[in-house]
Short mmCIF file of C-alpha atoms in Angstrom, two decimals:
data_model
loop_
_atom_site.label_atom_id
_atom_site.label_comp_id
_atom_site.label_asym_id
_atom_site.label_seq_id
_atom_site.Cartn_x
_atom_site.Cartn_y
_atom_site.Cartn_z
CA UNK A 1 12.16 3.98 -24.04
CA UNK A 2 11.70 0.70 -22.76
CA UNK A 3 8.30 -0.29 -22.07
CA UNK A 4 6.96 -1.67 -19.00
CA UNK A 5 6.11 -5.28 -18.66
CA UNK A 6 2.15 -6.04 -19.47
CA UNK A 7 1.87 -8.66 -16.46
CA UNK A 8 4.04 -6.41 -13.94
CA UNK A 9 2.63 -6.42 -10.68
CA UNK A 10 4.56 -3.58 -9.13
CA UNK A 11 2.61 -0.83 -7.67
CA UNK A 12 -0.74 -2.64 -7.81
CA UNK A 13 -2.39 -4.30 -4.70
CA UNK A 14 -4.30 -7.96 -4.82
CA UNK A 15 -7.60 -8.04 -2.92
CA UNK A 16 -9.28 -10.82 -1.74
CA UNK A 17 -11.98 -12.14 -4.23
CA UNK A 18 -14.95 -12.92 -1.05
CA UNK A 19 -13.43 -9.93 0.65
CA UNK A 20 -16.74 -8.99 2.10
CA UNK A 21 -18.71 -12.13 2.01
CA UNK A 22 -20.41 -13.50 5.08
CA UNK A 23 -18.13 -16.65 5.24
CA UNK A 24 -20.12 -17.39 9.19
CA UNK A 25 -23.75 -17.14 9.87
CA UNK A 26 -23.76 -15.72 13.88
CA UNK A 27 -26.09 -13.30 15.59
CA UNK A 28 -24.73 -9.80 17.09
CA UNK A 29 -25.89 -8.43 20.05
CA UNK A 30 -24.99 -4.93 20.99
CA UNK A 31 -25.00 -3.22 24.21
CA UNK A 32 -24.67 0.69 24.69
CA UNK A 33 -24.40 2.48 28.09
CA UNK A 34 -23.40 5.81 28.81
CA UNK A 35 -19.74 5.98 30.35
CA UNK A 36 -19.85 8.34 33.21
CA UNK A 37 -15.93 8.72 33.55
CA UNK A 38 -14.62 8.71 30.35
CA UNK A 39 -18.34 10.72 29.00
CA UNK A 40 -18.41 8.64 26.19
CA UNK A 41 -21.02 6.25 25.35
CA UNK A 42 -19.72 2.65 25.96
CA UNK A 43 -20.26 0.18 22.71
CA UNK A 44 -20.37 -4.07 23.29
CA UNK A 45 -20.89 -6.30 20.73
CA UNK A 46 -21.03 -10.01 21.32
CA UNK A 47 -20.94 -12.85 18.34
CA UNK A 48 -22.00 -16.00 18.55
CA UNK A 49 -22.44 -18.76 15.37
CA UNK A 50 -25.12 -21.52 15.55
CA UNK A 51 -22.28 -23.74 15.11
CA UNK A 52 -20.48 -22.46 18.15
CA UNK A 53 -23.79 -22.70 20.20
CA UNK A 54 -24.30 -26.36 18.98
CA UNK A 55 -20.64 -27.59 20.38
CA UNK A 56 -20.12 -30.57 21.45
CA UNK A 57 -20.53 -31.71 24.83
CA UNK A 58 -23.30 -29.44 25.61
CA UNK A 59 -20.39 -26.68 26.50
CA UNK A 60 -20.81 -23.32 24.90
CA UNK A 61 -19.26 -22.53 22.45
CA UNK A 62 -16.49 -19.52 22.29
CA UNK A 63 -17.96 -16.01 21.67
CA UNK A 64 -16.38 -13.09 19.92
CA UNK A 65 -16.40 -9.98 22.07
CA UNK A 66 -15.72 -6.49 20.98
CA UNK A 67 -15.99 -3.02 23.28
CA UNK A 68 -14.96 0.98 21.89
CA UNK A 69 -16.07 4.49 23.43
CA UNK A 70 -17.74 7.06 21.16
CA UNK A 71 -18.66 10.31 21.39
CA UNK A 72 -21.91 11.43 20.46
CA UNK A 73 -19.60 13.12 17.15
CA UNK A 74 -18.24 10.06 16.70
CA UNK A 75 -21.22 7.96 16.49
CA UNK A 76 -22.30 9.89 13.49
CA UNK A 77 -19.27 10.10 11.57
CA UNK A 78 -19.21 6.42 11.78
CA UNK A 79 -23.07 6.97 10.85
CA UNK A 80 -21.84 8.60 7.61
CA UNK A 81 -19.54 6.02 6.65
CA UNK A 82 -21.76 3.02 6.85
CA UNK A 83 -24.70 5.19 4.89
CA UNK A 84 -21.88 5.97 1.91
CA UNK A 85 -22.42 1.23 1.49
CA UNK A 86 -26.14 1.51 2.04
CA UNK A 87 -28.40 4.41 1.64
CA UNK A 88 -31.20 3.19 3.40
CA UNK A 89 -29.37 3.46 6.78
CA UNK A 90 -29.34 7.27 6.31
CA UNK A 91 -32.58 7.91 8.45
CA UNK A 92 -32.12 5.50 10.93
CA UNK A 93 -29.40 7.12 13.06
CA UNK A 94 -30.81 8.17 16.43
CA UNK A 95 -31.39 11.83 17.84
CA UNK A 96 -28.23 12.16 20.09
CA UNK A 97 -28.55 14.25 23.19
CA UNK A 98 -25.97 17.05 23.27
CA UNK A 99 -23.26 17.38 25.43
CA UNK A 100 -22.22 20.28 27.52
CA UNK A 101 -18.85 22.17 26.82
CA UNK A 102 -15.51 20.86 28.48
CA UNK A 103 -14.92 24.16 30.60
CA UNK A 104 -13.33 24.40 33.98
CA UNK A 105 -15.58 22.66 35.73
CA UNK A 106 -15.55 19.47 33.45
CA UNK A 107 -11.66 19.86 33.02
CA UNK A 108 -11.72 19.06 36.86
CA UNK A 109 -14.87 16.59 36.74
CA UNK A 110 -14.60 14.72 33.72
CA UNK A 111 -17.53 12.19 34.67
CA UNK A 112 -19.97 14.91 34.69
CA UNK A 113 -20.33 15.84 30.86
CA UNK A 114 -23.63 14.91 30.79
CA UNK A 115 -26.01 15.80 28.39
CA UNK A 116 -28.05 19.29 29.22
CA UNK A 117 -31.31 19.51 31.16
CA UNK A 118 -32.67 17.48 33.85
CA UNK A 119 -33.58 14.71 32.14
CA UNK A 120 -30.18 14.38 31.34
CA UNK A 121 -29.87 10.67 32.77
CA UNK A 122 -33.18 9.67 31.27
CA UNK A 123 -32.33 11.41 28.02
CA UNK A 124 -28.82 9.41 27.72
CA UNK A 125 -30.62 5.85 28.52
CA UNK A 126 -33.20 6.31 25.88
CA UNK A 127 -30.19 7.23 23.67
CA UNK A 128 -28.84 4.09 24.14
CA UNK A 129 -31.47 1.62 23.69
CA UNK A 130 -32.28 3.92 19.91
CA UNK A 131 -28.35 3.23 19.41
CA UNK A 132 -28.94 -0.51 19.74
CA UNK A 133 -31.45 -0.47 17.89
CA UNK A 134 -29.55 1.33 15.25
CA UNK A 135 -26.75 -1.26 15.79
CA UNK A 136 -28.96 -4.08 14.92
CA UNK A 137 -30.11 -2.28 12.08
CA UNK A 138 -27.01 -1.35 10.53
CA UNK A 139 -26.07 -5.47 10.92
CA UNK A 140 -28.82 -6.47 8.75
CA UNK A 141 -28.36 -3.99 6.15
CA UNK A 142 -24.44 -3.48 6.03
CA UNK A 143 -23.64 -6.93 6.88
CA UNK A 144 -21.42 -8.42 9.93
CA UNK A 145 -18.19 -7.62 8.45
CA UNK A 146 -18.27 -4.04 7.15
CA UNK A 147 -20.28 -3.32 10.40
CA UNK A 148 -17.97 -4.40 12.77
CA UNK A 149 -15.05 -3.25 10.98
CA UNK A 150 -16.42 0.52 11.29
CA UNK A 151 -17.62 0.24 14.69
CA UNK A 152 -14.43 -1.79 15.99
CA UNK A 153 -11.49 -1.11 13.31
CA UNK A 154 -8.47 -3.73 13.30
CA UNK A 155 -5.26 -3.17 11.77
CA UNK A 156 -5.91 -6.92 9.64
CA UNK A 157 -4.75 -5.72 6.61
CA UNK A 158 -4.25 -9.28 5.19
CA UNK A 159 -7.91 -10.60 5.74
CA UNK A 160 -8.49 -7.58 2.76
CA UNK A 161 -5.33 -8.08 0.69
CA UNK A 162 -3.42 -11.07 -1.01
CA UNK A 163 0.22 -12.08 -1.20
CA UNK A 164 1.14 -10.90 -4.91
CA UNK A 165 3.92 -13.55 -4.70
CA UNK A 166 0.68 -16.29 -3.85
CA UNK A 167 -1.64 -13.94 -6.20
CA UNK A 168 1.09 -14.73 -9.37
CA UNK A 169 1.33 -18.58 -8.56
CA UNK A 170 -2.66 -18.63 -8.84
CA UNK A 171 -3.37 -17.01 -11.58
CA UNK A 172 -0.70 -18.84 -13.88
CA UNK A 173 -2.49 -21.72 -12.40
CA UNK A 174 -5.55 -20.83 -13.56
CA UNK A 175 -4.59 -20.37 -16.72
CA UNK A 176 -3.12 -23.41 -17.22
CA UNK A 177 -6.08 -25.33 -15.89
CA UNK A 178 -8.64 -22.75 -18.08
CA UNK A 179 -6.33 -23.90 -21.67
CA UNK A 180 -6.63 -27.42 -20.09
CA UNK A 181 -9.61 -27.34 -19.85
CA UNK A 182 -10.25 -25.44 -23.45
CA UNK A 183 -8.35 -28.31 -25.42
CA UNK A 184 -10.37 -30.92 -23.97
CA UNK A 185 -13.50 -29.30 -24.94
CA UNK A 186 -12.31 -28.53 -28.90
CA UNK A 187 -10.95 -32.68 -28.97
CA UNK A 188 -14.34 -33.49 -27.72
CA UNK A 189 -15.71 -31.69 -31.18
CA UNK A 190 -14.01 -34.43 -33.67
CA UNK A 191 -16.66 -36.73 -32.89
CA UNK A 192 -19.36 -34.10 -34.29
CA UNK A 193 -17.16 -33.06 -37.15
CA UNK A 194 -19.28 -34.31 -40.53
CA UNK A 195 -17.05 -32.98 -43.23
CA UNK A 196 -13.10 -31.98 -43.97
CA UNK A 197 -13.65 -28.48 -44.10
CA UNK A 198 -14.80 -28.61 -40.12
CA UNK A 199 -12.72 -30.59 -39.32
CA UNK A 200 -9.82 -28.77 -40.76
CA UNK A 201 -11.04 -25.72 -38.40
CA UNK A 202 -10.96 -28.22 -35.35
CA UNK A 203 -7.59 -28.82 -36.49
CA UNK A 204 -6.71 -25.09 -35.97
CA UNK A 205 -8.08 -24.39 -32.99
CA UNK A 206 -6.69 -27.84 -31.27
CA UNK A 207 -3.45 -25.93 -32.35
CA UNK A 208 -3.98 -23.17 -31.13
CA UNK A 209 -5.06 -24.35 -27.91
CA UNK A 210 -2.27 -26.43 -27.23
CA UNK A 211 0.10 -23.78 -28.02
CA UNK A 212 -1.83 -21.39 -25.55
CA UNK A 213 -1.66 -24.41 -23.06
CA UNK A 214 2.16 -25.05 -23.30
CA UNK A 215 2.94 -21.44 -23.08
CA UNK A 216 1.17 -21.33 -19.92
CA UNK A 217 2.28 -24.24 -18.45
CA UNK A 218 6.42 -22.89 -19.25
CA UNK A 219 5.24 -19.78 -17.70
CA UNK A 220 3.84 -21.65 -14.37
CA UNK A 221 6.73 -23.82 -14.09
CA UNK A 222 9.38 -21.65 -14.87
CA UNK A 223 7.22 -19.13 -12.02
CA UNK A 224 8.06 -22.55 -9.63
CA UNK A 225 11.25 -23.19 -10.66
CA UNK A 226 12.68 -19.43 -10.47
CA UNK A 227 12.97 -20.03 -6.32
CA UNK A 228 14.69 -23.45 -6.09
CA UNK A 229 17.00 -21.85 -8.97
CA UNK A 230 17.76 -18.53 -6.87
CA UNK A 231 18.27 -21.10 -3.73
CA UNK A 232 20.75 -23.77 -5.89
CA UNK A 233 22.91 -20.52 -6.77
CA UNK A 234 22.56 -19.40 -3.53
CA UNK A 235 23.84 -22.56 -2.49
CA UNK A 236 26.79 -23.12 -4.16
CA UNK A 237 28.21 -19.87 -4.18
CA UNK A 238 27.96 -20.23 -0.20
CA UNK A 239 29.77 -23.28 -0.43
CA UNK A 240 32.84 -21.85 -2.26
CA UNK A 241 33.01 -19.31 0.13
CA UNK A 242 33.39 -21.61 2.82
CA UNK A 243 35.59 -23.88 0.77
CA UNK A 244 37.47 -20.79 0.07
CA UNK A 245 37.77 -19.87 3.58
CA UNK A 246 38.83 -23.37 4.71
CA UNK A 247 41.73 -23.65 1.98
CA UNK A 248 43.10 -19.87 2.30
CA UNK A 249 42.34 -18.80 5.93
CA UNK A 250 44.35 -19.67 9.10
CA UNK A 251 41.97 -20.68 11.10
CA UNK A 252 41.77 -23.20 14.24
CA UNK A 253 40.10 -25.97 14.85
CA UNK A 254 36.41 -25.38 16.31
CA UNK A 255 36.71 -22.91 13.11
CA UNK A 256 37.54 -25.38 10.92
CA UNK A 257 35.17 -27.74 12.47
CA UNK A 258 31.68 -25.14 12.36
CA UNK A 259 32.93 -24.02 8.52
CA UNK A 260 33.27 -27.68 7.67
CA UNK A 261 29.52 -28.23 8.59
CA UNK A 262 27.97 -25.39 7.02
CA UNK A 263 29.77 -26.71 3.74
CA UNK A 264 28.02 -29.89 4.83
CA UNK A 265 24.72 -27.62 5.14
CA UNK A 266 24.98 -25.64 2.41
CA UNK A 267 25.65 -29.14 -0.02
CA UNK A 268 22.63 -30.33 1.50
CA UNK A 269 20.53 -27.70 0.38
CA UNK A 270 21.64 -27.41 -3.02
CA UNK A 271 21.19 -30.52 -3.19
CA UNK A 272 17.54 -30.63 -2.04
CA UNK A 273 16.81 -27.39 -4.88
CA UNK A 274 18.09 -29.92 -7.53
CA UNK A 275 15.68 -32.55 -6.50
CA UNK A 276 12.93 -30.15 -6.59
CA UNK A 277 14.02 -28.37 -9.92
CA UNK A 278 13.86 -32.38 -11.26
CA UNK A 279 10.83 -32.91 -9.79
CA UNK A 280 8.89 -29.87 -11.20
CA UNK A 281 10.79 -30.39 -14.27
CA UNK A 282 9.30 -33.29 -14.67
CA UNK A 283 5.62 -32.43 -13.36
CA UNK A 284 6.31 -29.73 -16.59
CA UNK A 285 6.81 -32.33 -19.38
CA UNK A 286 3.97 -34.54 -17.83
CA UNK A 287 1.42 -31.97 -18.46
CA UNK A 288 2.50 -30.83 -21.91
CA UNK A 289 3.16 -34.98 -22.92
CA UNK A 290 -0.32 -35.76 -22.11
CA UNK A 291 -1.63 -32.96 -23.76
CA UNK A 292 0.04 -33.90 -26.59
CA UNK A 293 -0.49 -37.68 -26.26
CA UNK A 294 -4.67 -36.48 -26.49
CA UNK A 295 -4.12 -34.15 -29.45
CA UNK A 296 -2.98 -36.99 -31.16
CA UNK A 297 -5.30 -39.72 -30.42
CA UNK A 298 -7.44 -37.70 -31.49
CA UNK A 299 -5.92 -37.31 -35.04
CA UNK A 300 -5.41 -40.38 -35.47
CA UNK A 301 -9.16 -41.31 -34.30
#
C-alpha cells in the first residue's frame, strides 16, 4: 500500500498565525434598546481607533458600525459562548426580564411581547443599560475581535484561514531562509575552532547544513517553477491546436484571422513562462553558488 506523502496538505486547513490578535487599538461603544416591533432587544456597536479620530484635516475619521436583534434566549446563548474563552465572564451576564408567550393575541400584536408585570417598560430599560454594561465587559475581557464576531457573526472565512497554495510557498521559504541562516552561524564557528578535531566537527555540520540548505532551496524553486511549467505546456499544446486547426480546417477568413492571433497569443505566453522559468532558474543557482562560494572561503580561511 502506498503511503501517503509526509508534507501532503490535503484535508488539513491553514489558520492564520495572529488570528485573534488585536492588530487596531479602538474603543467600542454599545447601545441596547428594547425593539417594540420586532420584541427583540436592539444591539449597536460603534468602533472608532485613535488613529481614525486623529485624521487629518480635523475631519473625523470613518467609524465601524454594527446592529443585530436578540432575544432575551439569545443573549445568553451568546453569553455561553463567550464564557467557554473566558471564565470570568460567567457571572457577569445580566438578570433578563422574561417574556410573555406568543399566543393569539401576540400572533396579531407582535410589538406587544413585553416583559410581564407593570413595570414591564421600566424593567426592559434597566435591562438594557446591565446589557451594556455587560457589553463593555465582555470587550475588555474577550477582546474586540472574538467579541464582535459572536455578537455580529460575518461569513469572513479568510480573515481566519490561509491560502494552502500561499501557506506552501511560505513555509518552503522559511526553510530556506532558517538553513540560510543555520550555515552562516556554523561558518562563523571556524574562527573559534582551536584544534583539528573541532574543527573537523565544523566541517560536518557545514556539510550538513549546506546539504539541508540546497535541498530546500530545489524544493522552493521547483514549488515556483511547477506553475510557469504547467502554463509553458499549456501553451504550446494550445498553439498546435490552433496551428492544427489553421492547416486542416476549412475555414474563412475572419476565422483564419482570430485563430491566427490567438497563435500569436498563445506564443506570447509561452514565451513569457520561459523567461520566468530562466529567471527563477537562475535566482536557484544564485542562492546555492553563494552558499557554496562561503563554505569555501571559509575552508580555505
Amino acid at each position: 500500500m502506498e503511503s501517503e506523502q509526509p508534507d501532503s496538505l490535503e484535508g488539513w486547513v491553514a489558520i492564520r498565525p495572529d488570528v485573534f490578535s488585536e492588530t487596531e487599538k479602538s474603543r467600542l461603544r454599545f447601545l441596547v434598546a428594547w425593539n417594540e416591533v420586532e420584541g427583540k432587544f436592539a444591539v449597536t456597536c460603534h468602533s472608532q481607533s485613535r488613529g481614525q479620530r486623529r485624521s487629518a484635516g480635523g475631519e473625523s475619521g470613518a467609524q465601524g458600525s454594527w446592529a443585530a436583534l436578540y432575544r432575551p434566549e439569545e443573549l445568553r446563548w451568546i453569553h455561553r459562548q463567550l464564557a467557554t474563552s473566558c471564565s470570568a465572564l460567567e457571572p457577569c451576564f445580566p438578570v433578563l426580564p422574561e417574556l410573555r408567550a406568543p399566543g393569539l393575541w401576540g400572533l396579531l400584536f407582535p410589538g406587544r411581547s413585553l416583559a410581564e408585570g407593570p413595570e414591564a417598560g421600566a424593567g426592559l430599560e434597566t435591562a438594557c443599560r446591565q446589557l451594556e454594561r455587560y457589553l463593555d465587559v465582555a470587550a475588555e475581557l474577550c477582546g474586540r475581535r472574538i467579541l464582535l464576531e459572536s455578537v455580529f457573526p460575518t461569513d469572513s472565512d479568510g480573515e481566519y484561514f490561509e491560502n494552502l497554495t500561499e501557506f506552501r510557498r511560505k513555509s518552503l521559504e522559511q526553510r530556506v531562509s532558517r538553513g540560510r541562516e543555520n550555515l552562516r552561524e556554523i561558518l562563523h564557528q571556524h574562527r573559534a575552532a582551536k584544534d583539528m578535531v573541532t574543527l573537523k566537527t565544523i566541517y560536518q555540520e557545514e556539510d550538513e547544513a549546506y546539504n539541508e540548505l540546497v535541498n530546500a532551496a530545489t524544493q522552493f524553486y521547483q514549488y515556483l517553477l511547477q506553475p510557469f511549467r504547467d502554463m509553458r505546456e499549456f501553451a504550446s499544446l494550445c498553439k498546435q491546436e490552433v496551428l492544427k486547426s489553421l492547416e486542416f480546417d476549412e475555414l474563412g477568413p475572419r476565422r483564419i484571422q482570430s485563430l491566427e492571433k490567438d497563435a500569436e497569443e498563445w506564443s506570447r505566453r509561452m514565451q513569457e513562462a520561459v523567461c520566468s522559468i530562466q529567471d527563477i532558474t537562475v535566482d536557484y543557482f544564485k542562492e546555492t553558488v553563494k552558499a557554496l562560494a562561503g563554505k569555501c572561503v571559509q575552508s580555505k580561511a
